[in-house]
Coordinates of C-alpha atoms in Angstrom, one line a residue:
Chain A
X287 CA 68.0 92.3 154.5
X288 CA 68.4 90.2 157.5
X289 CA 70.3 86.6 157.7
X290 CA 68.7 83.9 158.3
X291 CA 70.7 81.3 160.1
X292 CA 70.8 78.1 157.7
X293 CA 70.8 75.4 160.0
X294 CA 67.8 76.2 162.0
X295 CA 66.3 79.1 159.6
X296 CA 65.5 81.5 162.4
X297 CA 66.9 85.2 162.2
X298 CA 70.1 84.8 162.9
X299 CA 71.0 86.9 166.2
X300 CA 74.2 88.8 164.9
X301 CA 72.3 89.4 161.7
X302 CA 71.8 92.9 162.0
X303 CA 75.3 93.3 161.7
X304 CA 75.1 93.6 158.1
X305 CA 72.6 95.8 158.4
X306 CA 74.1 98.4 160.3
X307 CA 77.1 98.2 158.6
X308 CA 75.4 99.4 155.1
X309 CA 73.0 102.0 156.5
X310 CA 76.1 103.0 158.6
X311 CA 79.0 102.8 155.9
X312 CA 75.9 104.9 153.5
X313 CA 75.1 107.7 156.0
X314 CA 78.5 109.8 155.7
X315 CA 77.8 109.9 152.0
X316 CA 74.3 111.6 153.3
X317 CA 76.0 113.8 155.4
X318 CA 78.8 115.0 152.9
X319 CA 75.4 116.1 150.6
X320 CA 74.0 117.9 153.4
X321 CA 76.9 119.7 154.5
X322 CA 77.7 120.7 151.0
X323 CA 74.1 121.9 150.3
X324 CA 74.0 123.9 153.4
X325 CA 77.7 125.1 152.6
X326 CA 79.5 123.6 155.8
X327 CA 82.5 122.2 153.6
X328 CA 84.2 125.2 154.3
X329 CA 86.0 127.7 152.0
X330 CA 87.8 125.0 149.6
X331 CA 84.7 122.5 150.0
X332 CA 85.5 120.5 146.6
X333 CA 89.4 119.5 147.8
X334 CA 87.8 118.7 151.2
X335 CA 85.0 116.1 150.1
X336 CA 87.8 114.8 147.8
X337 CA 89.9 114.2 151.1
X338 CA 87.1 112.8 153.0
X339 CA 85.5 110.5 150.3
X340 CA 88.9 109.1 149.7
X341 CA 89.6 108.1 153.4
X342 CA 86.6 106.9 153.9
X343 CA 87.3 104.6 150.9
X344 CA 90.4 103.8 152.6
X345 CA 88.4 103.0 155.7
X346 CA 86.0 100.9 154.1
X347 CA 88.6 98.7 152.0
X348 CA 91.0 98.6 155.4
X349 CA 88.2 97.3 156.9
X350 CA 86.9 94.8 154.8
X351 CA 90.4 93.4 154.8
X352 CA 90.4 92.8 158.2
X353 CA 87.2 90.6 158.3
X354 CA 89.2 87.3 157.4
X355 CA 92.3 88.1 160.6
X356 CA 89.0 88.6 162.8
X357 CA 87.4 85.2 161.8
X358 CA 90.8 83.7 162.2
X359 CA 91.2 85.4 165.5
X360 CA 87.9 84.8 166.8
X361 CA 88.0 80.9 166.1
X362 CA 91.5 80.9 168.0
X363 CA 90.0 82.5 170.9
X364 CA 87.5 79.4 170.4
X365 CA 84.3 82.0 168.9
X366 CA 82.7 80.6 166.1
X367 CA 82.4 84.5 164.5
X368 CA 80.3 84.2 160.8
X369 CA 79.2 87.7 161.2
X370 CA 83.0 89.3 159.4
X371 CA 82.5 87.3 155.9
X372 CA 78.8 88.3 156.2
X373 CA 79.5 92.3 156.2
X374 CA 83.1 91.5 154.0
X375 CA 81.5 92.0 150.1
X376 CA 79.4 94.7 151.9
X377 CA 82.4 96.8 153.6
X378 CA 84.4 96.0 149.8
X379 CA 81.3 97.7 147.8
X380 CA 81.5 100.4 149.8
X381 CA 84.8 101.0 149.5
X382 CA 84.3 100.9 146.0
X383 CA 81.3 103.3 146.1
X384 CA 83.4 106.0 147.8
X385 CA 86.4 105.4 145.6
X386 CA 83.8 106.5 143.0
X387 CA 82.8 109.5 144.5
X388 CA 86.5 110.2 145.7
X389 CA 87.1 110.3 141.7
X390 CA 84.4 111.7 140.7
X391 CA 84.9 114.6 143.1
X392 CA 89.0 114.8 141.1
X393 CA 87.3 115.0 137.6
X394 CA 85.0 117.8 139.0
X395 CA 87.9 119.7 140.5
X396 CA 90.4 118.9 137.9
X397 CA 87.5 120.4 135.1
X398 CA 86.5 118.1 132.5
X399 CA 89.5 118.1 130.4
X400 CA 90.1 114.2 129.8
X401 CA 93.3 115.3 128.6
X402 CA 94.6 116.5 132.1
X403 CA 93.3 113.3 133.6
X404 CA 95.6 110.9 131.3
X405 CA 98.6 113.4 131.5
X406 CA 98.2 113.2 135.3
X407 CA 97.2 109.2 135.4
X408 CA 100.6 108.9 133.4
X409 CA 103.0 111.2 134.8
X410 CA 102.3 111.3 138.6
X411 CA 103.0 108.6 140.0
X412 CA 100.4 108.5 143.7
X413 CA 96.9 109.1 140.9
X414 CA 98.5 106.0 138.8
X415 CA 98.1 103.6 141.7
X416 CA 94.8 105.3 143.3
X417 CA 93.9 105.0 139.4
X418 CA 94.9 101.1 139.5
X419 CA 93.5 100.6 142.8
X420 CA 90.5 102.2 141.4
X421 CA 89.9 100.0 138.5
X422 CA 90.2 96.9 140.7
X423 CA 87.9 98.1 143.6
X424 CA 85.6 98.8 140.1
X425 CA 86.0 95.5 139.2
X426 CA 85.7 93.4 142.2
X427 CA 82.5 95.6 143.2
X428 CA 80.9 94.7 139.6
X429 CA 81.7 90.5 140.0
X430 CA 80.8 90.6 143.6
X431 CA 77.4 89.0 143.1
X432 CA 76.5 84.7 143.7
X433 CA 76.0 84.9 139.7
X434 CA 79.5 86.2 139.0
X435 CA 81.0 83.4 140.7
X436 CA 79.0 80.6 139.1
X437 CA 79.8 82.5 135.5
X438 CA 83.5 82.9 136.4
X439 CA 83.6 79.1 137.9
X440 CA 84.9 79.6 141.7
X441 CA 88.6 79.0 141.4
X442 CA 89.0 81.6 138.9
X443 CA 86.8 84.1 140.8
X444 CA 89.0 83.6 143.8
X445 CA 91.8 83.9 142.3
X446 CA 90.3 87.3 141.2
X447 CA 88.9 88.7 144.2
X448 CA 92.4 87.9 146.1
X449 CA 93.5 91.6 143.9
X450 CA 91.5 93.4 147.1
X451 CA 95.4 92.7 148.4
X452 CA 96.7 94.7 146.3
X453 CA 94.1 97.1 146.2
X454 CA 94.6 97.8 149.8
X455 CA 98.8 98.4 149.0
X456 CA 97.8 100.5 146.5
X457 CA 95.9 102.8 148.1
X458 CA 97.9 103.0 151.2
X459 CA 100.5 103.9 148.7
X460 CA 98.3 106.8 147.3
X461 CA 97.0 108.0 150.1
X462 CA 101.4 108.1 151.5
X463 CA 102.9 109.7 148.3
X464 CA 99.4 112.3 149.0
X465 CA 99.9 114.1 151.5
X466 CA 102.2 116.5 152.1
X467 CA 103.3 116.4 155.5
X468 CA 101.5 114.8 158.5
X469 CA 102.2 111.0 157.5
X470 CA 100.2 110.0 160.6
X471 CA 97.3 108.7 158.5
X472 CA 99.4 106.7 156.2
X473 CA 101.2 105.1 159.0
X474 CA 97.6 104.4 160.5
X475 CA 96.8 102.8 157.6
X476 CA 99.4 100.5 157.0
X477 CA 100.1 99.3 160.6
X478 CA 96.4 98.3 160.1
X479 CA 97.0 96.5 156.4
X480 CA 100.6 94.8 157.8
X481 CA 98.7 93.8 161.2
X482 CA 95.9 92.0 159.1
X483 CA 98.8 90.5 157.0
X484 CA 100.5 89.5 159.7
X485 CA 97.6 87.7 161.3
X486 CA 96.5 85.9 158.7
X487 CA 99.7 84.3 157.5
X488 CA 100.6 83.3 161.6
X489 CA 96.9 82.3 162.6
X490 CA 96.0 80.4 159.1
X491 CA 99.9 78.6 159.4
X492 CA 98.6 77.0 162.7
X493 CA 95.3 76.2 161.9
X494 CA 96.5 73.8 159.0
X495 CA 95.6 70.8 160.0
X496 CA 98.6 68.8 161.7
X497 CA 98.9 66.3 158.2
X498 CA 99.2 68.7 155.9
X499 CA 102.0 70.8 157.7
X500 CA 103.9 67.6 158.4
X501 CA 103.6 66.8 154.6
X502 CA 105.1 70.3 153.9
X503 CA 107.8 69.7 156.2
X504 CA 108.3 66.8 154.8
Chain B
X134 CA 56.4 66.7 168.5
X135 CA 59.0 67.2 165.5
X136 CA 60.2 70.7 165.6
X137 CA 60.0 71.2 162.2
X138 CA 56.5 70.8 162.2
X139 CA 55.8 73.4 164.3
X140 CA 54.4 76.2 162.1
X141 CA 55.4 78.8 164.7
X142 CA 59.5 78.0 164.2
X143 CA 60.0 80.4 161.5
X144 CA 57.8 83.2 163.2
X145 CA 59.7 86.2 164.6
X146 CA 58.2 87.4 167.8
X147 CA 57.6 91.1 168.1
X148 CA 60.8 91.3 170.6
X149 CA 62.7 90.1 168.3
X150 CA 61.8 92.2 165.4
X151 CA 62.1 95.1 167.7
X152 CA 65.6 93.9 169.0
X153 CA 66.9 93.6 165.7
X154 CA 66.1 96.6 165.0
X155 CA 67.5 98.7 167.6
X156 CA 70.2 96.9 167.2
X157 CA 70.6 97.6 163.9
X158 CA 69.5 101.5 164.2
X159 CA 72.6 101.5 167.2
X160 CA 74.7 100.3 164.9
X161 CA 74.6 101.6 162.0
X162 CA 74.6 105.0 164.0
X163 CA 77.4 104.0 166.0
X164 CA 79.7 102.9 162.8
X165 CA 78.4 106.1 160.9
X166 CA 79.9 108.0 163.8
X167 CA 83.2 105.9 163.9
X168 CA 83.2 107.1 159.9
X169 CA 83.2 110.6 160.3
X170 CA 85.4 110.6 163.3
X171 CA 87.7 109.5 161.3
X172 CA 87.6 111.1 158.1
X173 CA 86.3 114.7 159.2
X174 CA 88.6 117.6 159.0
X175 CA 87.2 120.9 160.9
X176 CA 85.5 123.2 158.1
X177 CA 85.2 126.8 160.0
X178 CA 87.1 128.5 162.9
X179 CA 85.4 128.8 166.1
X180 CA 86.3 131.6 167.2
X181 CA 85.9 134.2 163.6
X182 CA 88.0 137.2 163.8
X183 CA 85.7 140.7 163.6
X184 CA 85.0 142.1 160.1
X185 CA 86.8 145.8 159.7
X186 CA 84.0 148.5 158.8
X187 CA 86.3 150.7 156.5
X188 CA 85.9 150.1 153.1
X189 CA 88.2 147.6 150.8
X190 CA 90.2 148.6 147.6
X191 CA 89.8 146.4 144.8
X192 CA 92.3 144.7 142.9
X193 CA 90.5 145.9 139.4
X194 CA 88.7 142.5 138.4
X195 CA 89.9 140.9 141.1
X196 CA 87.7 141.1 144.1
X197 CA 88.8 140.9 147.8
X198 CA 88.2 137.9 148.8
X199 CA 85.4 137.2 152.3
X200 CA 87.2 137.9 155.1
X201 CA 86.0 134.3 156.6
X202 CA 88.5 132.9 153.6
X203 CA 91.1 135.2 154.4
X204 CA 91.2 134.6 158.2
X205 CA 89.8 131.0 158.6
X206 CA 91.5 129.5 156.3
X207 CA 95.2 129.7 157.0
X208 CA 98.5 127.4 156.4
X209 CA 100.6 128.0 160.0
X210 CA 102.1 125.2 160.8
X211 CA 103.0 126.5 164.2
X212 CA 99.3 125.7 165.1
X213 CA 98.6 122.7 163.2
X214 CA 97.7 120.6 159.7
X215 CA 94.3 121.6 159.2
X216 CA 93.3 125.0 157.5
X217 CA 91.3 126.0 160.0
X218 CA 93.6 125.6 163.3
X219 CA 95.2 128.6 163.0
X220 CA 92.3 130.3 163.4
X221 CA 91.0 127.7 166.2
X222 CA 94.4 128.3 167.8
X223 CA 96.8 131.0 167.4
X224 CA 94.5 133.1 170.2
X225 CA 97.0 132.4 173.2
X226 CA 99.9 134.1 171.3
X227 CA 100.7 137.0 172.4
X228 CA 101.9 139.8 169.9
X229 CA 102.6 142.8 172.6
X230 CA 105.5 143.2 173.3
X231 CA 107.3 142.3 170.1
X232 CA 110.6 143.4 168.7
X233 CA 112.4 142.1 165.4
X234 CA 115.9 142.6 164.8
X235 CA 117.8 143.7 161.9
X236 CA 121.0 142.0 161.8
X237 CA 123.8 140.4 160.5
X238 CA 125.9 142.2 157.4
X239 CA 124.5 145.6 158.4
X240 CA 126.4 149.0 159.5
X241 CA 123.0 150.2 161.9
X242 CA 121.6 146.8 163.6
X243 CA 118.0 147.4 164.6
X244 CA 115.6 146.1 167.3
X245 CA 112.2 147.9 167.2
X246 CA 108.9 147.3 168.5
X247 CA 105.8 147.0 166.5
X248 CA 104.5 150.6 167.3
X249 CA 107.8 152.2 166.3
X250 CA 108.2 150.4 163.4
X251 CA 105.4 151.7 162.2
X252 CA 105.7 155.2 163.4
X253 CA 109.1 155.2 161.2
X254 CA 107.3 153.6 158.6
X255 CA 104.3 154.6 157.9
X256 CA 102.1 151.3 156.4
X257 CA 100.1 151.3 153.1
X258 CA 97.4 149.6 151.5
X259 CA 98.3 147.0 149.2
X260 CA 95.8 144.5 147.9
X261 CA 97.9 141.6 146.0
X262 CA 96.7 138.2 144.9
X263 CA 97.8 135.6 147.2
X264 CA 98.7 132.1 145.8
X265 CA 99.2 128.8 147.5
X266 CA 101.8 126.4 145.7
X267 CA 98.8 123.6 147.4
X268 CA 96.9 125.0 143.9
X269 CA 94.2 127.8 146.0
X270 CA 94.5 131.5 146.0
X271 CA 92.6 134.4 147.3
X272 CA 93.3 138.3 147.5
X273 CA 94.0 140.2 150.5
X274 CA 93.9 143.8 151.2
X275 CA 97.3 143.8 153.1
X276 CA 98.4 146.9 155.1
X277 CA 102.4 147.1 155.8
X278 CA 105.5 148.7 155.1
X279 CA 107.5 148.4 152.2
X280 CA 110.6 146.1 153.5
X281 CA 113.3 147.7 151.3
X282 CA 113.0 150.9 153.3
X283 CA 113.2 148.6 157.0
X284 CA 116.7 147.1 155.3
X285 CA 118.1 150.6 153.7
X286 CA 117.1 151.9 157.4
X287 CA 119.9 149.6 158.6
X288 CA 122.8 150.3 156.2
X289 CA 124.2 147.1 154.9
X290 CA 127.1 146.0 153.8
X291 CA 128.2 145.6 150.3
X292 CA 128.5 142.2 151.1
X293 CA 124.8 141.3 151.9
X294 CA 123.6 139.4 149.4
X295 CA 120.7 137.4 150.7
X296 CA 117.8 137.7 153.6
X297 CA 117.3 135.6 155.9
X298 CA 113.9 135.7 158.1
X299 CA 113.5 133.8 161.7
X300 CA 109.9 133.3 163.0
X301 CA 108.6 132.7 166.6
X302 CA 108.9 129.1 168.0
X303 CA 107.4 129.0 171.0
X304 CA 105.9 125.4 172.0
X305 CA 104.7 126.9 175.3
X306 CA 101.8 128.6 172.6
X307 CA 102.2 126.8 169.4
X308 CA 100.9 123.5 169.5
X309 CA 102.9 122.6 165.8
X310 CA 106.2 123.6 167.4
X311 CA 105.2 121.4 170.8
X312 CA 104.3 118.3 168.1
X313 CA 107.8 119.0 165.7
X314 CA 105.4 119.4 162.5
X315 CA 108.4 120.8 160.7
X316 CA 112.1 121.6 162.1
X317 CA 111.0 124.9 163.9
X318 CA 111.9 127.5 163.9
X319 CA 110.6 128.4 160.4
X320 CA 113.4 130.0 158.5
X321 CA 112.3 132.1 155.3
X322 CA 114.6 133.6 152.5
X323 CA 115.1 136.4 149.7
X324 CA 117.7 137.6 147.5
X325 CA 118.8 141.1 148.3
X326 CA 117.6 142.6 144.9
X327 CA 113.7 140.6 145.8
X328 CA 113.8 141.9 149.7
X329 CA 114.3 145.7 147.8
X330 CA 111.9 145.7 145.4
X331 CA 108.9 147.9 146.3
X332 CA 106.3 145.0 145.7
X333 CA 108.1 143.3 148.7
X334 CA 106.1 143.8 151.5
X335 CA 106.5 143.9 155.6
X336 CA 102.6 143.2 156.9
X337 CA 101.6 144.7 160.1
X338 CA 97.7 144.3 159.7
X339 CA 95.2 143.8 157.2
X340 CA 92.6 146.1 155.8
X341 CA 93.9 148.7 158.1
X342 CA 93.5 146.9 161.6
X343 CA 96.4 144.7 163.2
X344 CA 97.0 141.2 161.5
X345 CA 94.8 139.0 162.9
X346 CA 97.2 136.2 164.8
X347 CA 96.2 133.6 162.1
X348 CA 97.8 135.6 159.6
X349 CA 100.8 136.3 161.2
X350 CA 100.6 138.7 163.5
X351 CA 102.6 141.3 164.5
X352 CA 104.6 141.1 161.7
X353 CA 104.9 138.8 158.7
X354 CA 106.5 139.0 155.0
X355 CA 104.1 139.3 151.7
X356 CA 106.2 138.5 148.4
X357 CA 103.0 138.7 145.8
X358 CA 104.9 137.0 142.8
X359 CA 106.2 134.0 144.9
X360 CA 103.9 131.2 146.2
X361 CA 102.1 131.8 149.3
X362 CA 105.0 129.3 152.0
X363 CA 107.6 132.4 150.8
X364 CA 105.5 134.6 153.5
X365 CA 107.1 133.7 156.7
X366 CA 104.5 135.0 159.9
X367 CA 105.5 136.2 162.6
X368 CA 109.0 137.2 161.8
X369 CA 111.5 137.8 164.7
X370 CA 114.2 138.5 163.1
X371 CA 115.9 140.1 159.8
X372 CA 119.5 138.9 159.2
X373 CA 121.4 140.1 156.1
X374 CA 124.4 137.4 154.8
X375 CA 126.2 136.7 152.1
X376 CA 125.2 132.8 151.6
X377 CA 121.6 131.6 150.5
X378 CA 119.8 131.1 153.6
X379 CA 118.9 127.3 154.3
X380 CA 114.7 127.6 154.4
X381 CA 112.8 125.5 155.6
X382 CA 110.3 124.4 153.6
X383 CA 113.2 123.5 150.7
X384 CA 115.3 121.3 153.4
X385 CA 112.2 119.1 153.5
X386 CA 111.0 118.3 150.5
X387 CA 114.0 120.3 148.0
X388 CA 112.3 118.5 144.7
X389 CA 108.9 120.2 145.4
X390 CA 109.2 123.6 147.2
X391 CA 112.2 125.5 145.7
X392 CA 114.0 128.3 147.6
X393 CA 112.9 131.0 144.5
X394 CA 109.4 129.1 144.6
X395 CA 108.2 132.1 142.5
X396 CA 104.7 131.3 140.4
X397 CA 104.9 129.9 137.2
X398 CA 102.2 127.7 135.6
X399 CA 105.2 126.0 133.4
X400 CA 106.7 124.5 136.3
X401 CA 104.9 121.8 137.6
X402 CA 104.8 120.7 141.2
X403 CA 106.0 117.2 141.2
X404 CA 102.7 115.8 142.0
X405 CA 100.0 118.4 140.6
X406 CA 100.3 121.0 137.9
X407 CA 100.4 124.4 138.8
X408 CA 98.5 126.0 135.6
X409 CA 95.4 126.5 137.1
X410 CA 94.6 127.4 140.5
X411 CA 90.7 127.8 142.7
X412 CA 90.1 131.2 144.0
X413 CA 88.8 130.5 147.3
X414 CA 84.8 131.1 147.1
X415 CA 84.8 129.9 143.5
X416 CA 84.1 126.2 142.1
X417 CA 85.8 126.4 139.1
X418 CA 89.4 126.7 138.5
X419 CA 91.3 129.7 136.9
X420 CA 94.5 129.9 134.9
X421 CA 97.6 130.7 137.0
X422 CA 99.2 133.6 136.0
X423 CA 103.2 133.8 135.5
X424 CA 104.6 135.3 138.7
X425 CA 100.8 135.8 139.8
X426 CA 100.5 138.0 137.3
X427 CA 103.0 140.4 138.4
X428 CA 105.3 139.9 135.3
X429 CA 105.4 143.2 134.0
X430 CA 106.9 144.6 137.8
X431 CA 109.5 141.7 138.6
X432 CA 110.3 139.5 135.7
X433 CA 113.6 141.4 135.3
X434 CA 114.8 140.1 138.4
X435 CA 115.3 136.9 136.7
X436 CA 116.8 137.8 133.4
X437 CA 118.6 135.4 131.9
X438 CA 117.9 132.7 134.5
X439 CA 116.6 129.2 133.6
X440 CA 113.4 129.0 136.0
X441 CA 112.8 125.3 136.0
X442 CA 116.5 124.4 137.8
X443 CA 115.5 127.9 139.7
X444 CA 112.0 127.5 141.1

């Protein structure tokens, strides 16, 4: 799984990045099994994997957002930095993977009454958007492969992978209108989203090249 | 020579093999780590509380629940968010001395210790189902004193109509009041005709021993029909008025936790339904029972009232 650097085809030295990032972002998913086979989840230990399952999805997605404000950063402090869109897809899929079990986990605890799940998709308002935000995580995680974008043609590709944007407002949405008192998470969370929004429309703005922003202004 | 003629380019030395992996072995540790940090809530108190040896009464088909449940896993937000920090917590409280006062629209105020109240009124048993409006429940074998025979004790006024119950706030000990969780102190309330009715329940201990300080020790209110927030801990003060008491719990949020906030699985919570509920210790979910299944002792109480504008 390691990267090989294309110019000069040797290892590439931050490619075990990527690396550590899956076997990294996969071991808390080893964990939550072990500690709920050896009964450490405590005495509600469903509601609790749902909790941690979904911020680690939140996490995840957080992070992969941030990949692209990183680059930008790191070329404006003059570091050429490839290694963020390397581990970017990576961080997304498993964002998606513990949206999965984050659901999976709700349809356990809920019971398996489709019914309830629909009434509760429909009528309350914080599963609608995790439920949206789910969908798209879903879908972004299925066309994240090289053959998707050739199938899809780039442009329209793109255009769907920019929804990872609204995925992330989505579920710092959920994840607000969730919990029921201590908003410190939520507020975590968006500083985090807003700060990579932030960055990327200031950093990219003066990175344009000088032509094209006097043509705007223009 | 041309460098891409040498057939040794594309060879990874040993070091660097062995750097790579480290590397990667760090971290993926090191990120794993980050991970749970960050998404790991505490699971079991540190410091369990001792088991009593007498044996438990039994709610008929409706077992106690384990004593690890009903002391580690705790809402008090005194001490904190998580479950489990009350019973991380609440140690450094201390419940001796402690008096609470019976006041307000009374002929006979009253300020007693613990050890006299309990000497004037003798504590029972009484094992009632507990349930959290969060959607959880578990039963407790709660030991305590009746808390229409505390009020009668005072005399009040024909003009008392509702109860209104202070708790302790005291951020020197209480890390939730030091952090303004919620607008301390925490203020509970009853109707005069619920505070009287012999269900209604003053809680000195549990099982026959003192209440463990998670729970609410010395002294804390058990209403069995009404959702589990309704049992203000460690109550300081009794005051009987005329107006509905301002609680606290309905100031913050008044669209989700009503000041009745009596169980009913018609009544939704705004953002879950509350017709089923998990027993703690079981996977599954079972139905919710209207007023938790005491119906048949308190449903007059709310004759003729609509219970969806009253919840």
């Amino acid at each position: 799984m390691s990267t090989l650097n294309a110019k000069t085809q040797k290892p590439a030295s931050d490619g075990w990045i990527k690396d550590a990032v899956v076997w990294g972002g996969l071991l808390p998913t080893v964990i939550l099994v072990w500690d709920a086979l050896t009964g450490q989840l405590g005495a509600n230990p469903l509601q609790r994997a749902e909790q941690q399952t979904g911020v680690l999805a939140l996490a995840m997605l957080l992070l992969s957002l941030s990949c692209t404000p990183l680059r930008l950063l790191g070329s404006k402090l003059g570091q050429k930095w490839v290694w963020p869109i390397r581990v970017r897809k990576h961080l997304g899929l498993l964002s998606a993977w513990y949206a999965f079990v984050h659901v999976v986990i709700y349809v356990l605890d809920k019971g398996l009454i489709p019914s309830q799940w629909w009434y509760d998709i429909l009528k309350r308002p914080y599963i609608t958007v995790g439920f949206l935000a789910l969908l798209i995580l879903v879908t972004l995680a299925f066309t994240s492969g090289k053959d998707a974008v050739r199938r899809m043609g780039f442009k329209r590709w793109e255009a769907l992978h920019r929804l990872t944007y609204l995925a992330g407002v989505l579920v710092v949405v959920h994840y607000w209108w969730a919990v029921k008192k201590d908003l410190t998470g939520p507020i975590v969370a968006l500083v985090v989203l807003l700060l990579g929004f932030a960055a990327r429309a200031l950093i990219r703005n003066r990175m344009k090249p000088r032509a094209e922003r006097k043509q705007k202004e223009v | 020579m041309n460098d891409d003629n040498n057939p040794l380019k594309d060879r990874r030395t040993r070091r660097d093999v062995l750097r790579q992996g480290i590397l990667t072995v760090t971290g993926a540790v090191g990120f794993a780590a980050v991970l749970e940090a960050l998404s790991r809530s505490p699971s079991t108190p540190s410091s369990p509380v001792p088991r009593p040896t007498r044996p438990v009464a039994a709610v008929p088909g409706d077992p106690v629940s384990a004593w690890e449940d009903i002391t580690g896993y705790n809402n008090y937000y005194e001490f904190g968010l998580e479950k489990t920090d009350p019973a991380r917590l609440a140690g450094q409280l201390v419940t001796e001395p402690w008096t609470v006062t019976i006041d307000g629209m009374v002929q006979k105020p009253l300020t007693l210790d613990i050890a006299t109240l309990m000497k004037r009124f003798p504590p029972e048993d009484r094992t009632y189902r507990m349930r959290c409006v969060e959607g959880w429940s578990k039963v407790v074998p709660w030991w305590g004193i009746p808390l229409g025979q505390v009020i009668k004790a005072a005399n009040p006024t024909s003009g008392a109509r509702y109860v209104k119950f202070t708790a302790l706030a005291d951020p020197e000990v209480m890390p939730g009041v030091r952090a303004g969780v919620l607008d301390f102190p925490y203020i509970e309330g009853l109707r005069m005709d619920e505070a009287m009715h012999p269900l209604t329940l003053l809680a000195v201990g549990i099982d026959g021993q003192p209440l463990p300080k998670q729970n609410g020790a010395p002294l804390r209110l058990v209403v069995p029909w009404k959702y589990g927030f309704k049992n203000i801990k460690a109550i300081v003060k009794i005051t009987l008025q005329a107006e509905q008491p301002t609680t606290t719990w309905s100031t913050i949020a008044p669209n989700e936790y009503g000041f009745y906030a009596n169980v009913n699985p018609e009544v939704d919570h705004p953002r879950w339904s509350q017709a089923t509920e998990r027993r703690l210790g079981e996977l599954g979910r079972r139905e919710t029972l209207m007023f938790n299944g005491y119906a048949r002792e308190v449903q007059d109480l709310y004759a003729g009232m609509d219970l969806r504008r009253f919840f």
